[in-house]
Phi, psi and omega in degrees: 000131179298149181237146174255126177250143176241119178255111181278177177305135180105345180297335181266002177302323179303331180269356177099009179270145184281161171288154180302327182298336181246354186296320179297315179299315180293321179295315179295325175296318176302316181293317180297325183265006182290152173283348180275116182300323182293331174290318180297315179297318180296317179300314179299314180300312183295317180295325181282336188246357180229138172278158172061067181261000181290314181273125183300324180291320176295318180302311182292319179297314179295323177296313178298320179298315180297319178298317179293320178300326184264005182306318184247037181301139181260321184280154178301318182301315180289323177295321178294321178296319177300316179298317180296317177299318179297316178299313184287336172296317177297319179294324177298317178297315178298316181295322180299314178299313181297318181295313180299323177291334182280341180286119178273110182303136177284165183281031178308143189254358186296313179293320179300315179296316178301312183296316186277330188247336188250309184299136181232158177307135181094347179290154178235136176243122173261124183230143176260008185268146184278329187281175182247022181299317180300313181298319179299315181290324175294321178295316179298329178278358179076024185245001184212143175221138184298332185296331178221006186284349179259004178095002176211154181292137179230115183082197184254355179290156179236025180291126179288158177239123181292325182246136179260132178246121178251114184260106185289343176265000172065036184277015181304322186267007182281325188231146175298161183324129177297000000 
């Protein structure tokens, strides 16, 4: 009988990924120390213009709120501020992808054990985690494929996926195929 598993925040700590509560702080540190000047400038702008940048969810929510507040800006100053927020939102997205790719997963075994010994065909995993460690370990165990593993077709491949992964934070498009 198929089983539904729910992996909450923190399930990827074993692999070396941070909790959301510290993710914003770590991402901005990555941006500040980057060799890319546009990442450094974006980090400075966001820290100076947004409250609550430690938690990634607060950072993104506050950024979206500021963009919406400035949607119908009348003054040149506010329209320019809206433009700057939009530019730095794009840089934040780029930095997030680069940062996640730079994290070298530790050899934590929890996902590997789950993938090889517990997950069965027809099972569904609901996850609140941003990274793709679970998918990589399920793929290595021969139980998951990106083309259908998220519940919708991705690309032109038709490889079935024995296990379905539902990512509630929607990080499917952050990183190229696991």
